[in-house]
Amino acid sequence: FLPHLVAAMEEVEETYIMVKPDGVQRGLVGEIISRFEKKGFLLKGLKLFQCPKELAEEHYKDLKGKSFYPKLIDYITSGPVVSMAWEGVGVVASARKLIGATNPLQAEPGTIRGDLAVQTGRNVVHGSDSPENGKREVALWFKEGELCEWIPAQAPWLRE
Ligand code: IDP
Ligand code: MG
Protein backbone atom coordinates (compact mmCIF):
# COMPACT_ATOMS: atom_id res chain seq x y z
CA PHE A 1 0.00 0.00 0.00
CA LEU A 2 1.41 3.35 -1.00
CA PRO A 3 0.36 6.24 1.25
CA HIS A 4 1.49 8.93 -1.22
CA LEU A 5 -1.00 7.60 -3.78
CA VAL A 6 -3.82 7.61 -1.28
CA ALA A 7 -3.01 11.17 -0.23
CA ALA A 8 -3.38 12.32 -3.83
CA MET A 9 -6.65 10.46 -4.33
CA GLU A 10 -8.93 13.52 -4.27
CA GLU A 11 -7.08 15.09 -7.19
CA VAL A 12 -7.06 11.96 -9.32
CA GLU A 13 -8.91 12.31 -12.61
CA GLU A 14 -9.61 9.95 -15.46
CA THR A 15 -9.70 10.68 -19.17
CA TYR A 16 -10.90 8.83 -22.23
CA ILE A 17 -8.26 8.70 -24.95
CA MET A 18 -9.02 7.12 -28.31
CA VAL A 19 -6.85 6.39 -31.32
CA LYS A 20 -9.29 7.19 -34.12
CA PRO A 21 -9.67 4.93 -37.20
CA ASP A 22 -7.07 6.89 -39.21
CA GLY A 23 -4.51 6.42 -36.42
CA VAL A 24 -5.20 2.68 -36.37
CA GLN A 25 -5.05 2.36 -40.20
CA ARG A 26 -1.82 4.37 -40.31
CA GLY A 27 -0.09 2.14 -37.76
CA LEU A 28 0.20 4.85 -35.10
CA VAL A 29 -1.33 2.91 -32.20
CA GLY A 30 1.96 2.09 -30.47
CA GLU A 31 3.35 5.60 -30.97
CA ILE A 32 0.23 7.23 -29.50
CA ILE A 33 -0.08 4.88 -26.51
CA SER A 34 3.60 5.38 -25.88
CA ARG A 35 3.25 9.16 -25.48
CA PHE A 36 0.89 8.71 -22.52
CA GLU A 37 2.71 5.70 -21.11
CA LYS A 38 6.08 7.50 -21.09
CA LYS A 39 4.58 10.60 -19.49
CA GLY A 40 3.72 8.50 -16.45
CA PHE A 41 -0.06 8.29 -16.39
CA LEU A 42 -1.79 5.10 -15.30
CA LEU A 43 -3.41 2.92 -17.96
CA LYS A 44 -6.66 1.49 -16.60
CA GLY A 45 -8.35 0.19 -19.73
CA LEU A 46 -7.39 -0.64 -23.32
CA LYS A 47 -9.20 -2.29 -26.23
CA LEU A 48 -9.45 -2.43 -30.01
CA PHE A 49 -13.08 -1.76 -30.77
CA GLN A 50 -15.42 -1.25 -33.71
CA CYS A 51 -17.61 1.64 -32.60
CA PRO A 52 -21.33 1.29 -33.42
CA LYS A 53 -23.11 4.35 -34.84
CA GLU A 54 -25.27 4.85 -31.71
CA LEU A 55 -22.20 5.06 -29.48
CA ALA A 56 -20.47 7.55 -31.82
CA GLU A 57 -23.62 9.69 -31.74
CA GLU A 58 -23.80 9.58 -27.94
CA HIS A 59 -20.09 10.38 -27.61
CA TYR A 60 -20.32 13.39 -29.93
CA LYS A 61 -23.87 14.48 -28.96
CA ASP A 62 -22.70 18.04 -28.16
CA LEU A 63 -21.62 18.46 -31.81
CA LYS A 64 -24.95 17.35 -33.28
CA GLY A 65 -26.09 20.10 -35.68
CA LYS A 66 -22.57 21.07 -36.79
CA SER A 67 -22.01 20.89 -40.56
CA PHE A 68 -19.25 18.29 -40.14
CA TYR A 69 -21.25 16.08 -37.71
CA PRO A 70 -22.45 13.43 -40.26
CA LYS A 71 -18.92 13.07 -41.64
CA LEU A 72 -17.54 12.87 -38.10
CA ILE A 73 -19.87 9.95 -37.26
CA ASP A 74 -18.86 8.20 -40.54
CA TYR A 75 -15.17 8.78 -39.72
CA ILE A 76 -15.33 7.43 -36.17
CA THR A 77 -17.28 4.33 -37.26
CA SER A 78 -15.20 3.72 -40.42
CA GLY A 79 -12.90 1.14 -38.77
CA PRO A 80 -11.65 -0.01 -35.41
CA VAL A 81 -10.54 2.49 -32.78
CA VAL A 82 -8.28 1.92 -29.78
CA SER A 83 -10.07 2.94 -26.60
CA MET A 84 -8.09 3.83 -23.51
CA ALA A 85 -8.82 4.98 -19.98
CA TRP A 86 -5.97 6.82 -18.28
CA GLU A 87 -5.82 7.99 -14.67
CA GLY A 88 -3.72 10.55 -12.87
CA VAL A 89 -3.49 13.89 -11.16
CA GLY A 90 -4.21 16.51 -13.81
CA VAL A 91 -4.47 13.89 -16.54
CA VAL A 92 -7.32 15.57 -18.44
CA ALA A 93 -5.62 18.88 -19.21
CA SER A 94 -2.20 17.28 -19.57
CA ALA A 95 -3.50 14.76 -22.13
CA ARG A 96 -5.09 17.60 -24.12
CA LYS A 97 -1.66 19.29 -24.19
CA LEU A 98 0.03 16.09 -25.33
CA ILE A 99 -2.63 15.75 -28.06
CA GLY A 100 -2.42 19.35 -29.32
CA ALA A 101 -4.89 21.65 -31.08
CA THR A 102 -7.94 20.25 -32.91
CA ASN A 103 -6.54 21.45 -36.25
CA PRO A 104 -3.24 19.57 -36.69
CA LEU A 105 -1.82 22.44 -38.75
CA GLN A 106 -2.15 24.64 -35.67
CA ALA A 107 -0.97 21.97 -33.25
CA GLU A 108 2.53 22.57 -31.86
CA PRO A 109 5.38 20.30 -32.94
CA GLY A 110 5.94 17.77 -30.18
CA THR A 111 2.22 17.16 -29.76
CA ILE A 112 0.58 14.05 -31.23
CA ARG A 113 -1.48 15.99 -33.77
CA GLY A 114 1.37 18.42 -34.42
CA ASP A 115 3.71 15.56 -35.25
CA LEU A 116 1.40 13.03 -36.88
CA ALA A 117 -1.53 14.67 -38.69
CA VAL A 118 -2.43 17.38 -41.24
CA GLN A 119 -6.21 17.85 -41.18
CA THR A 120 -8.95 18.43 -38.58
CA GLY A 121 -11.11 15.70 -40.11
CA ARG A 122 -8.27 13.18 -39.70
CA ASN A 123 -6.67 14.24 -36.44
CA VAL A 124 -5.82 10.71 -35.22
CA VAL A 125 -6.72 10.97 -31.54
CA HIS A 126 -9.44 12.01 -29.07
CA GLY A 127 -9.06 13.22 -25.50
CA SER A 128 -11.76 14.23 -23.00
CA ASP A 129 -12.04 18.01 -22.51
CA SER A 130 -12.95 18.14 -18.78
CA PRO A 131 -12.80 15.88 -15.71
CA GLU A 132 -16.61 15.53 -15.89
CA ASN A 133 -16.46 14.43 -19.52
CA GLY A 134 -13.52 12.15 -18.68
CA LYS A 135 -15.73 10.25 -16.22
CA ARG A 136 -18.69 10.29 -18.60
CA GLU A 137 -16.69 9.02 -21.58
CA VAL A 138 -14.81 6.29 -19.69
CA ALA A 139 -18.18 5.02 -18.41
CA LEU A 140 -19.64 5.25 -21.92
CA TRP A 141 -16.86 3.33 -23.72
CA PHE A 142 -15.95 0.74 -21.07
CA LYS A 143 -18.12 -1.87 -19.39
CA GLU A 144 -17.75 -2.90 -15.77
CA GLY A 145 -14.92 -5.43 -15.56
CA GLU A 146 -12.96 -3.89 -18.44
CA LEU A 147 -11.04 -1.50 -16.18
CA CYS A 148 -8.14 -2.57 -13.92
CA GLU A 149 -7.30 -1.10 -10.53
CA TRP A 150 -3.58 -1.64 -10.08
CA ILE A 151 -0.43 0.01 -8.78
CA PRO A 152 2.44 -0.02 -11.28
CA ALA A 153 5.90 -0.93 -10.02
CA GLN A 154 7.20 2.51 -11.00
CA ALA A 155 4.63 4.40 -8.85
CA PRO A 156 7.10 5.52 -6.12
CA TRP A 157 9.41 6.86 -8.84
CA LEU A 158 6.69 9.03 -10.40
CA ARG A 159 5.31 10.85 -7.36
CA GLU A 160 7.08 11.86 -4.14
P1 IDP B 1 -11.29 18.04 -30.05
O1 IDP B 1 -11.25 16.62 -30.62
O2 IDP B 1 -9.97 18.73 -30.19
O3 IDP B 1 -11.84 18.09 -28.66
P2 IDP B 1 -13.88 19.08 -30.94
O4 IDP B 1 -14.16 20.51 -31.25
O5 IDP B 1 -14.45 18.49 -29.70
O6 IDP B 1 -12.27 18.88 -30.99
O7 IDP B 1 -14.36 18.22 -32.20
C1 IDP B 1 -14.42 16.82 -32.12
C2 IDP B 1 -13.86 16.24 -33.39
O8 IDP B 1 -14.71 16.61 -34.48
C3 IDP B 1 -12.48 16.75 -33.81
O9 IDP B 1 -11.42 16.10 -33.14
C4 IDP B 1 -12.49 16.45 -35.29
O10 IDP B 1 -12.27 15.06 -35.54
C5 IDP B 1 -13.93 16.77 -35.65
N1 IDP B 1 -14.06 18.16 -36.12
C6 IDP B 1 -14.15 19.28 -35.36
N2 IDP B 1 -14.25 20.38 -36.13
C7 IDP B 1 -14.24 19.94 -37.41
C8 IDP B 1 -14.28 20.60 -38.68
O11 IDP B 1 -14.38 21.82 -38.77
N3 IDP B 1 -14.22 19.79 -39.78
C9 IDP B 1 -14.11 18.43 -39.71
N4 IDP B 1 -14.06 17.79 -38.54
C10 IDP B 1 -14.12 18.52 -37.39
MG1 MG C 1 -13.77 17.66 -27.93
JSON list of C-alpha atoms and ligand atoms in Angstrom, two decimals:
[
{"chain": "A", "resi": 1, "resn": "PHE", "atom": "CA", "xyz": [0.00, 0.00, 0.00]},
{"chain": "A", "resi": 2, "resn": "LEU", "atom": "CA", "xyz": [1.41, 3.35, -1.00]},
{"chain": "A", "resi": 3, "resn": "PRO", "atom": "CA", "xyz": [0.36, 6.24, 1.25]},
{"chain": "A", "resi": 4, "resn": "HIS", "atom": "CA", "xyz": [1.49, 8.93, -1.22]},
{"chain": "A", "resi": 5, "resn": "LEU", "atom": "CA", "xyz": [-1.00, 7.60, -3.78]},
{"chain": "A", "resi": 6, "resn": "VAL", "atom": "CA", "xyz": [-3.82, 7.61, -1.28]},
{"chain": "A", "resi": 7, "resn": "ALA", "atom": "CA", "xyz": [-3.01, 11.17, -0.23]},
{"chain": "A", "resi": 8, "resn": "ALA", "atom": "CA", "xyz": [-3.38, 12.32, -3.83]},
{"chain": "A", "resi": 9, "resn": "MET", "atom": "CA", "xyz": [-6.65, 10.46, -4.33]},
{"chain": "A", "resi": 10, "resn": "GLU", "atom": "CA", "xyz": [-8.93, 13.52, -4.27]},
{"chain": "A", "resi": 11, "resn": "GLU", "atom": "CA", "xyz": [-7.08, 15.09, -7.19]},
{"chain": "A", "resi": 12, "resn": "VAL", "atom": "CA", "xyz": [-7.06, 11.96, -9.32]},
{"chain": "A", "resi": 13, "resn": "GLU", "atom": "CA", "xyz": [-8.91, 12.31, -12.61]},
{"chain": "A", "resi": 14, "resn": "GLU", "atom": "CA", "xyz": [-9.61, 9.95, -15.46]},
{"chain": "A", "resi": 15, "resn": "THR", "atom": "CA", "xyz": [-9.70, 10.68, -19.17]},
{"chain": "A", "resi": 16, "resn": "TYR", "atom": "CA", "xyz": [-10.90, 8.83, -22.23]},
{"chain": "A", "resi": 17, "resn": "ILE", "atom": "CA", "xyz": [-8.26, 8.70, -24.95]},
{"chain": "A", "resi": 18, "resn": "MET", "atom": "CA", "xyz": [-9.02, 7.12, -28.31]},
{"chain": "A", "resi": 19, "resn": "VAL", "atom": "CA", "xyz": [-6.85, 6.39, -31.32]},
{"chain": "A", "resi": 20, "resn": "LYS", "atom": "CA", "xyz": [-9.29, 7.19, -34.12]},
{"chain": "A", "resi": 21, "resn": "PRO", "atom": "CA", "xyz": [-9.67, 4.93, -37.20]},
{"chain": "A", "resi": 22, "resn": "ASP", "atom": "CA", "xyz": [-7.07, 6.89, -39.21]},
{"chain": "A", "resi": 23, "resn": "GLY", "atom": "CA", "xyz": [-4.51, 6.42, -36.42]},
{"chain": "A", "resi": 24, "resn": "VAL", "atom": "CA", "xyz": [-5.20, 2.68, -36.37]},
{"chain": "A", "resi": 25, "resn": "GLN", "atom": "CA", "xyz": [-5.05, 2.36, -40.20]},
{"chain": "A", "resi": 26, "resn": "ARG", "atom": "CA", "xyz": [-1.82, 4.37, -40.31]},
{"chain": "A", "resi": 27, "resn": "GLY", "atom": "CA", "xyz": [-0.09, 2.14, -37.76]},
{"chain": "A", "resi": 28, "resn": "LEU", "atom": "CA", "xyz": [0.20, 4.85, -35.10]},
{"chain": "A", "resi": 29, "resn": "VAL", "atom": "CA", "xyz": [-1.33, 2.91, -32.20]},
{"chain": "A", "resi": 30, "resn": "GLY", "atom": "CA", "xyz": [1.96, 2.09, -30.47]},
{"chain": "A", "resi": 31, "resn": "GLU", "atom": "CA", "xyz": [3.35, 5.60, -30.97]},
{"chain": "A", "resi": 32, "resn": "ILE", "atom": "CA", "xyz": [0.23, 7.23, -29.50]},
{"chain": "A", "resi": 33, "resn": "ILE", "atom": "CA", "xyz": [-0.08, 4.88, -26.51]},
{"chain": "A", "resi": 34, "resn": "SER", "atom": "CA", "xyz": [3.60, 5.38, -25.88]},
{"chain": "A", "resi": 35, "resn": "ARG", "atom": "CA", "xyz": [3.25, 9.16, -25.48]},
{"chain": "A", "resi": 36, "resn": "PHE", "atom": "CA", "xyz": [0.89, 8.71, -22.52]},
{"chain": "A", "resi": 37, "resn": "GLU", "atom": "CA", "xyz": [2.71, 5.70, -21.11]},
{"chain": "A", "resi": 38, "resn": "LYS", "atom": "CA", "xyz": [6.08, 7.50, -21.09]},
{"chain": "A", "resi": 39, "resn": "LYS", "atom": "CA", "xyz": [4.58, 10.60, -19.49]},
{"chain": "A", "resi": 40, "resn": "GLY", "atom": "CA", "xyz": [3.72, 8.50, -16.45]},
{"chain": "A", "resi": 41, "resn": "PHE", "atom": "CA", "xyz": [-0.06, 8.29, -16.39]},
{"chain": "A", "resi": 42, "resn": "LEU", "atom": "CA", "xyz": [-1.79, 5.10, -15.30]},
{"chain": "A", "resi": 43, "resn": "LEU", "atom": "CA", "xyz": [-3.41, 2.92, -17.96]},
{"chain": "A", "resi": 44, "resn": "LYS", "atom": "CA", "xyz": [-6.66, 1.49, -16.60]},
{"chain": "A", "resi": 45, "resn": "GLY", "atom": "CA", "xyz": [-8.35, 0.19, -19.73]},
{"chain": "A", "resi": 46, "resn": "LEU", "atom": "CA", "xyz": [-7.39, -0.64, -23.32]},
{"chain": "A", "resi": 47, "resn": "LYS", "atom": "CA", "xyz": [-9.20, -2.29, -26.23]},
{"chain": "A", "resi": 48, "resn": "LEU", "atom": "CA", "xyz": [-9.45, -2.43, -30.01]},
{"chain": "A", "resi": 49, "resn": "PHE", "atom": "CA", "xyz": [-13.08, -1.76, -30.77]},
{"chain": "A", "resi": 50, "resn": "GLN", "atom": "CA", "xyz": [-15.42, -1.25, -33.71]},
{"chain": "A", "resi": 51, "resn": "CYS", "atom": "CA", "xyz": [-17.61, 1.64, -32.60]},
{"chain": "A", "resi": 52, "resn": "PRO", "atom": "CA", "xyz": [-21.33, 1.29, -33.42]},
{"chain": "A", "resi": 53, "resn": "LYS", "atom": "CA", "xyz": [-23.11, 4.35, -34.84]},
{"chain": "A", "resi": 54, "resn": "GLU", "atom": "CA", "xyz": [-25.27, 4.85, -31.71]},
{"chain": "A", "resi": 55, "resn": "LEU", "atom": "CA", "xyz": [-22.20, 5.06, -29.48]},
{"chain": "A", "resi": 56, "resn": "ALA", "atom": "CA", "xyz": [-20.47, 7.55, -31.82]},
{"chain": "A", "resi": 57, "resn": "GLU", "atom": "CA", "xyz": [-23.62, 9.69, -31.74]},
{"chain": "A", "resi": 58, "resn": "GLU", "atom": "CA", "xyz": [-23.80, 9.58, -27.94]},
{"chain": "A", "resi": 59, "resn": "HIS", "atom": "CA", "xyz": [-20.09, 10.38, -27.61]},
{"chain": "A", "resi": 60, "resn": "TYR", "atom": "CA", "xyz": [-20.32, 13.39, -29.93]},
{"chain": "A", "resi": 61, "resn": "LYS", "atom": "CA", "xyz": [-23.87, 14.48, -28.96]},
{"chain": "A", "resi": 62, "resn": "ASP", "atom": "CA", "xyz": [-22.70, 18.04, -28.16]},
{"chain": "A", "resi": 63, "resn": "LEU", "atom": "CA", "xyz": [-21.62, 18.46, -31.81]},
{"chain": "A", "resi": 64, "resn": "LYS", "atom": "CA", "xyz": [-24.95, 17.35, -33.28]},
{"chain": "A", "resi": 65, "resn": "GLY", "atom": "CA", "xyz": [-26.09, 20.10, -35.68]},
{"chain": "A", "resi": 66, "resn": "LYS", "atom": "CA", "xyz": [-22.57, 21.07, -36.79]},
{"chain": "A", "resi": 67, "resn": "SER", "atom": "CA", "xyz": [-22.01, 20.89, -40.56]},
{"chain": "A", "resi": 68, "resn": "PHE", "atom": "CA", "xyz": [-19.25, 18.29, -40.14]},
{"chain": "A", "resi": 69, "resn": "TYR", "atom": "CA", "xyz": [-21.25, 16.08, -37.71]},
{"chain": "A", "resi": 70, "resn": "PRO", "atom": "CA", "xyz": [-22.45, 13.43, -40.26]},
{"chain": "A", "resi": 71, "resn": "LYS", "atom": "CA", "xyz": [-18.92, 13.07, -41.64]},
{"chain": "A", "resi": 72, "resn": "LEU", "atom": "CA", "xyz": [-17.54, 12.87, -38.10]},
{"chain": "A", "resi": 73, "resn": "ILE", "atom": "CA", "xyz": [-19.87, 9.95, -37.26]},
{"chain": "A", "resi": 74, "resn": "ASP", "atom": "CA", "xyz": [-18.86, 8.20, -40.54]},
{"chain": "A", "resi": 75, "resn": "TYR", "atom": "CA", "xyz": [-15.17, 8.78, -39.72]},
{"chain": "A", "resi": 76, "resn": "ILE", "atom": "CA", "xyz": [-15.33, 7.43, -36.17]},
{"chain": "A", "resi": 77, "resn": "THR", "atom": "CA", "xyz": [-17.28, 4.33, -37.26]},
{"chain": "A", "resi": 78, "resn": "SER", "atom": "CA", "xyz": [-15.20, 3.72, -40.42]},
{"chain": "A", "resi": 79, "resn": "GLY", "atom": "CA", "xyz": [-12.90, 1.14, -38.77]},
{"chain": "A", "resi": 80, "resn": "PRO", "atom": "CA", "xyz": [-11.65, -0.01, -35.41]},
{"chain": "A", "resi": 81, "resn": "VAL", "atom": "CA", "xyz": [-10.54, 2.49, -32.78]},
{"chain": "A", "resi": 82, "resn": "VAL", "atom": "CA", "xyz": [-8.28, 1.92, -29.78]},
{"chain": "A", "resi": 83, "resn": "SER", "atom": "CA", "xyz": [-10.07, 2.94, -26.60]},
{"chain": "A", "resi": 84, "resn": "MET", "atom": "CA", "xyz": [-8.09, 3.83, -23.51]},
{"chain": "A", "resi": 85, "resn": "ALA", "atom": "CA", "xyz": [-8.82, 4.98, -19.98]},
{"chain": "A", "resi": 86, "resn": "TRP", "atom": "CA", "xyz": [-5.97, 6.82, -18.28]},
{"chain": "A", "resi": 87, "resn": "GLU", "atom": "CA", "xyz": [-5.82, 7.99, -14.67]},
{"chain": "A", "resi": 88, "resn": "GLY", "atom": "CA", "xyz": [-3.72, 10.55, -12.87]},
{"chain": "A", "resi": 89, "resn": "VAL", "atom": "CA", "xyz": [-3.49, 13.89, -11.16]},
{"chain": "A", "resi": 90, "resn": "GLY", "atom": "CA", "xyz": [-4.21, 16.51, -13.81]},
{"chain": "A", "resi": 91, "resn": "VAL", "atom": "CA", "xyz": [-4.47, 13.89, -16.54]},
{"chain": "A", "resi": 92, "resn": "VAL", "atom": "CA", "xyz": [-7.32, 15.57, -18.44]},
{"chain": "A", "resi": 93, "resn": "ALA", "atom": "CA", "xyz": [-5.62, 18.88, -19.21]},
{"chain": "A", "resi": 94, "resn": "SER", "atom": "CA", "xyz": [-2.20, 17.28, -19.57]},
{"chain": "A", "resi": 95, "resn": "ALA", "atom": "CA", "xyz": [-3.50, 14.76, -22.13]},
{"chain": "A", "resi": 96, "resn": "ARG", "atom": "CA", "xyz": [-5.09, 17.60, -24.12]},
{"chain": "A", "resi": 97, "resn": "LYS", "atom": "CA", "xyz": [-1.66, 19.29, -24.19]},
{"chain": "A", "resi": 98, "resn": "LEU", "atom": "CA", "xyz": [0.03, 16.09, -25.33]},
{"chain": "A", "resi": 99, "resn": "ILE", "atom": "CA", "xyz": [-2.63, 15.75, -28.06]},
{"chain": "A", "resi": 100, "resn": "GLY", "atom": "CA", "xyz": [-2.42, 19.35, -29.32]},
{"chain": "A", "resi": 101, "resn": "ALA", "atom": "CA", "xyz": [-4.89, 21.65, -31.08]},
{"chain": "A", "resi": 102, "resn": "THR", "atom": "CA", "xyz": [-7.94, 20.25, -32.91]},
{"chain": "A", "resi": 103, "resn": "ASN", "atom": "CA", "xyz": [-6.54, 21.45, -36.25]},
{"chain": "A", "resi": 104, "resn": "PRO", "atom": "CA", "xyz": [-3.24, 19.57, -36.69]},
{"chain": "A", "resi": 105, "resn": "LEU", "atom": "CA", "xyz": [-1.82, 22.44, -38.75]},
{"chain": "A", "resi": 106, "resn": "GLN", "atom": "CA", "xyz": [-2.15, 24.64, -35.67]},
{"chain": "A", "resi": 107, "resn": "ALA", "atom": "CA", "xyz": [-0.97, 21.97, -33.25]},
{"chain": "A", "resi": 108, "resn": "GLU", "atom": "CA", "xyz": [2.53, 22.57, -31.86]},
{"chain": "A", "resi": 109, "resn": "PRO", "atom": "CA", "xyz": [5.38, 20.30, -32.94]},
{"chain": "A", "resi": 110, "resn": "GLY", "atom": "CA", "xyz": [5.94, 17.77, -30.18]},
{"chain": "A", "resi": 111, "resn": "THR", "atom": "CA", "xyz": [2.22, 17.16, -29.76]},
{"chain": "A", "resi": 112, "resn": "ILE", "atom": "CA", "xyz": [0.58, 14.05, -31.23]},
{"chain": "A", "resi": 113, "resn": "ARG", "atom": "CA", "xyz": [-1.48, 15.99, -33.77]},
{"chain": "A", "resi": 114, "resn": "GLY", "atom": "CA", "xyz": [1.37, 18.42, -34.42]},
{"chain": "A", "resi": 115, "resn": "ASP", "atom": "CA", "xyz": [3.71, 15.56, -35.25]},
{"chain": "A", "resi": 116, "resn": "LEU", "atom": "CA", "xyz": [1.40, 13.03, -36.88]},
{"chain": "A", "resi": 117, "resn": "ALA", "atom": "CA", "xyz": [-1.53, 14.67, -38.69]},
{"chain": "A", "resi": 118, "resn": "VAL", "atom": "CA", "xyz": [-2.43, 17.38, -41.24]},
{"chain": "A", "resi": 119, "resn": "GLN", "atom": "CA", "xyz": [-6.21, 17.85, -41.18]},
{"chain": "A", "resi": 120, "resn": "THR", "atom": "CA", "xyz": [-8.95, 18.43, -38.58]},
{"chain": "A", "resi": 121, "resn": "GLY", "atom": "CA", "xyz": [-11.11, 15.70, -40.11]},
{"chain": "A", "resi": 122, "resn": "ARG", "atom": "CA", "xyz": [-8.27, 13.18, -39.70]},
{"chain": "A", "resi": 123, "resn": "ASN", "atom": "CA", "xyz": [-6.67, 14.24, -36.44]},
{"chain": "A", "resi": 124, "resn": "VAL", "atom": "CA", "xyz": [-5.82, 10.71, -35.22]},
{"chain": "A", "resi": 125, "resn": "VAL", "atom": "CA", "xyz": [-6.72, 10.97, -31.54]},
{"chain": "A", "resi": 126, "resn": "HIS", "atom": "CA", "xyz": [-9.44, 12.01, -29.07]},
{"chain": "A", "resi": 127, "resn": "GLY", "atom": "CA", "xyz": [-9.06, 13.22, -25.50]},
{"chain": "A", "resi": 128, "resn": "SER", "atom": "CA", "xyz": [-11.76, 14.23, -23.00]},
{"chain": "A", "resi": 129, "resn": "ASP", "atom": "CA", "xyz": [-12.04, 18.01, -22.51]},
{"chain": "A", "resi": 130, "resn": "SER", "atom": "CA", "xyz": [-12.95, 18.14, -18.78]},
{"chain": "A", "resi": 131, "resn": "PRO", "atom": "CA", "xyz": [-12.80, 15.88, -15.71]},
{"chain": "A", "resi": 132, "resn": "GLU", "atom": "CA", "xyz": [-16.61, 15.53, -15.89]},
{"chain": "A", "resi": 133, "resn": "ASN", "atom": "CA", "xyz": [-16.46, 14.43, -19.52]},
{"chain": "A", "resi": 134, "resn": "GLY", "atom": "CA", "xyz": [-13.52, 12.15, -18.68]},
{"chain": "A", "resi": 135, "resn": "LYS", "atom": "CA", "xyz": [-15.73, 10.25, -16.22]},
{"chain": "A", "resi": 136, "resn": "ARG", "atom": "CA", "xyz": [-18.69, 10.29, -18.60]},
{"chain": "A", "resi": 137, "resn": "GLU", "atom": "CA", "xyz": [-16.69, 9.02, -21.58]},
{"chain": "A", "resi": 138, "resn": "VAL", "atom": "CA", "xyz": [-14.81, 6.29, -19.69]},
{"chain": "A", "resi": 139, "resn": "ALA", "atom": "CA", "xyz": [-18.18, 5.02, -18.41]},
{"chain": "A", "resi": 140, "resn": "LEU", "atom": "CA", "xyz": [-19.64, 5.25, -21.92]},
{"chain": "A", "resi": 141, "resn": "TRP", "atom": "CA", "xyz": [-16.86, 3.33, -23.72]},
{"chain": "A", "resi": 142, "resn": "PHE", "atom": "CA", "xyz": [-15.95, 0.74, -21.07]},
{"chain": "A", "resi": 143, "resn": "LYS", "atom": "CA", "xyz": [-18.12, -1.87, -19.39]},
{"chain": "A", "resi": 144, "resn": "GLU", "atom": "CA", "xyz": [-17.75, -2.90, -15.77]},
{"chain": "A", "resi": 145, "resn": "GLY", "atom": "CA", "xyz": [-14.92, -5.43, -15.56]},
{"chain": "A", "resi": 146, "resn": "GLU", "atom": "CA", "xyz": [-12.96, -3.89, -18.44]},
{"chain": "A", "resi": 147, "resn": "LEU", "atom": "CA", "xyz": [-11.04, -1.50, -16.18]},
{"chain": "A", "resi": 148, "resn": "CYS", "atom": "CA", "xyz": [-8.14, -2.57, -13.92]},
{"chain": "A", "resi": 149, "resn": "GLU", "atom": "CA", "xyz": [-7.30, -1.10, -10.53]},
{"chain": "A", "resi": 150, "resn": "TRP", "atom": "CA", "xyz": [-3.58, -1.64, -10.08]},
{"chain": "A", "resi": 151, "resn": "ILE", "atom": "CA", "xyz": [-0.43, 0.01, -8.78]},
{"chain": "A", "resi": 152, "resn": "PRO", "atom": "CA", "xyz": [2.44, -0.02, -11.28]},
{"chain": "A", "resi": 153, "resn": "ALA", "atom": "CA", "xyz": [5.90, -0.93, -10.02]},
{"chain": "A", "resi": 154, "resn": "GLN", "atom": "CA", "xyz": [7.20, 2.51, -11.00]},
{"chain": "A", "resi": 155, "resn": "ALA", "atom": "CA", "xyz": [4.63, 4.40, -8.85]},
{"chain": "A", "resi": 156, "resn": "PRO", "atom": "CA", "xyz": [7.10, 5.52, -6.12]},
{"chain": "A", "resi": 157, "resn": "TRP", "atom": "CA", "xyz": [9.41, 6.86, -8.84]},
{"chain": "A", "resi": 158, "resn": "LEU", "atom": "CA", "xyz": [6.69, 9.03, -10.40]},
{"chain": "A", "resi": 159, "resn": "ARG", "atom": "CA", "xyz": [5.31, 10.85, -7.36]},
{"chain": "A", "resi": 160, "resn": "GLU", "atom": "CA", "xyz": [7.08, 11.86, -4.14]},
{"chain": "B", "resi": 1, "resn": "IDP", "atom": "P1", "xyz": [-11.29, 18.04, -30.05]},
{"chain": "B", "resi": 1, "resn": "IDP", "atom": "O1", "xyz": [-11.25, 16.62, -30.62]},
{"chain": "B", "resi": 1, "resn": "IDP", "atom": "O2", "xyz": [-9.97, 18.73, -30.19]},
{"chain": "B", "resi": 1, "resn": "IDP", "atom": "O3", "xyz": [-11.84, 18.09, -28.66]},
{"chain": "B", "resi": 1, "resn": "IDP", "atom": "P2", "xyz": [-13.88, 19.08, -30.94]},
{"chain": "B", "resi": 1, "resn": "IDP", "atom": "O4", "xyz": [-14.16, 20.51, -31.25]},
{"chain": "B", "resi": 1, "resn": "IDP", "atom": "O5", "xyz": [-14.45, 18.49, -29.70]},
{"chain": "B", "resi": 1, "resn": "IDP", "atom": "O6", "xyz": [-12.27, 18.88, -30.99]},
{"chain": "B", "resi": 1, "resn": "IDP", "atom": "O7", "xyz": [-14.36, 18.22, -32.20]},
{"chain": "B", "resi": 1, "resn": "IDP", "atom": "C1", "xyz": [-14.42, 16.82, -32.12]},
{"chain": "B", "resi": 1, "resn": "IDP", "atom": "C2", "xyz": [-13.86, 16.24, -33.39]},
{"chain": "B", "resi": 1, "resn": "IDP", "atom": "O8", "xyz": [-14.71, 16.61, -34.48]},
{"chain": "B", "resi": 1, "resn": "IDP", "atom": "C3", "xyz": [-12.48, 16.75, -33.81]},
{"chain": "B", "resi": 1, "resn": "IDP", "atom": "O9", "xyz": [-11.42, 16.10, -33.14]},
{"chain": "B", "resi": 1, "resn": "IDP", "atom": "C4", "xyz": [-12.49, 16.45, -35.29]},
{"chain": "B", "resi": 1, "resn": "IDP", "atom": "O10", "xyz": [-12.27, 15.06, -35.54]},
{"chain": "B", "resi": 1, "resn": "IDP", "atom": "C5", "xyz": [-13.93, 16.77, -35.65]},
{"chain": "B", "resi": 1, "resn": "IDP", "atom": "N1", "xyz": [-14.06, 18.16, -36.12]},
{"chain": "B", "resi": 1, "resn": "IDP", "atom": "C6", "xyz": [-14.15, 19.28, -35.36]},
{"chain": "B", "resi": 1, "resn": "IDP", "atom": "N2", "xyz": [-14.25, 20.38, -36.13]},
{"chain": "B", "resi": 1, "resn": "IDP", "atom": "C7", "xyz": [-14.24, 19.94, -37.41]},
{"chain": "B", "resi": 1, "resn": "IDP", "atom": "C8", "xyz": [-14.28, 20.60, -38.68]},
{"chain": "B", "resi": 1, "resn": "IDP", "atom": "O11", "xyz": [-14.38, 21.82, -38.77]},
{"chain": "B", "resi": 1, "resn": "IDP", "atom": "N3", "xyz": [-14.22, 19.79, -39.78]},
{"chain": "B", "resi": 1, "resn": "IDP", "atom": "C9", "xyz": [-14.11, 18.43, -39.71]},
{"chain": "B", "resi": 1, "resn": "IDP", "atom": "N4", "xyz": [-14.06, 17.79, -38.54]},
{"chain": "B", "resi": 1, "resn": "IDP", "atom": "C10", "xyz": [-14.12, 18.52, -37.39]},
{"chain": "B", "resi": 2, "resn": "MG", "atom": "MG", "xyz": [-13.77, 17.66, -27.93]}
]
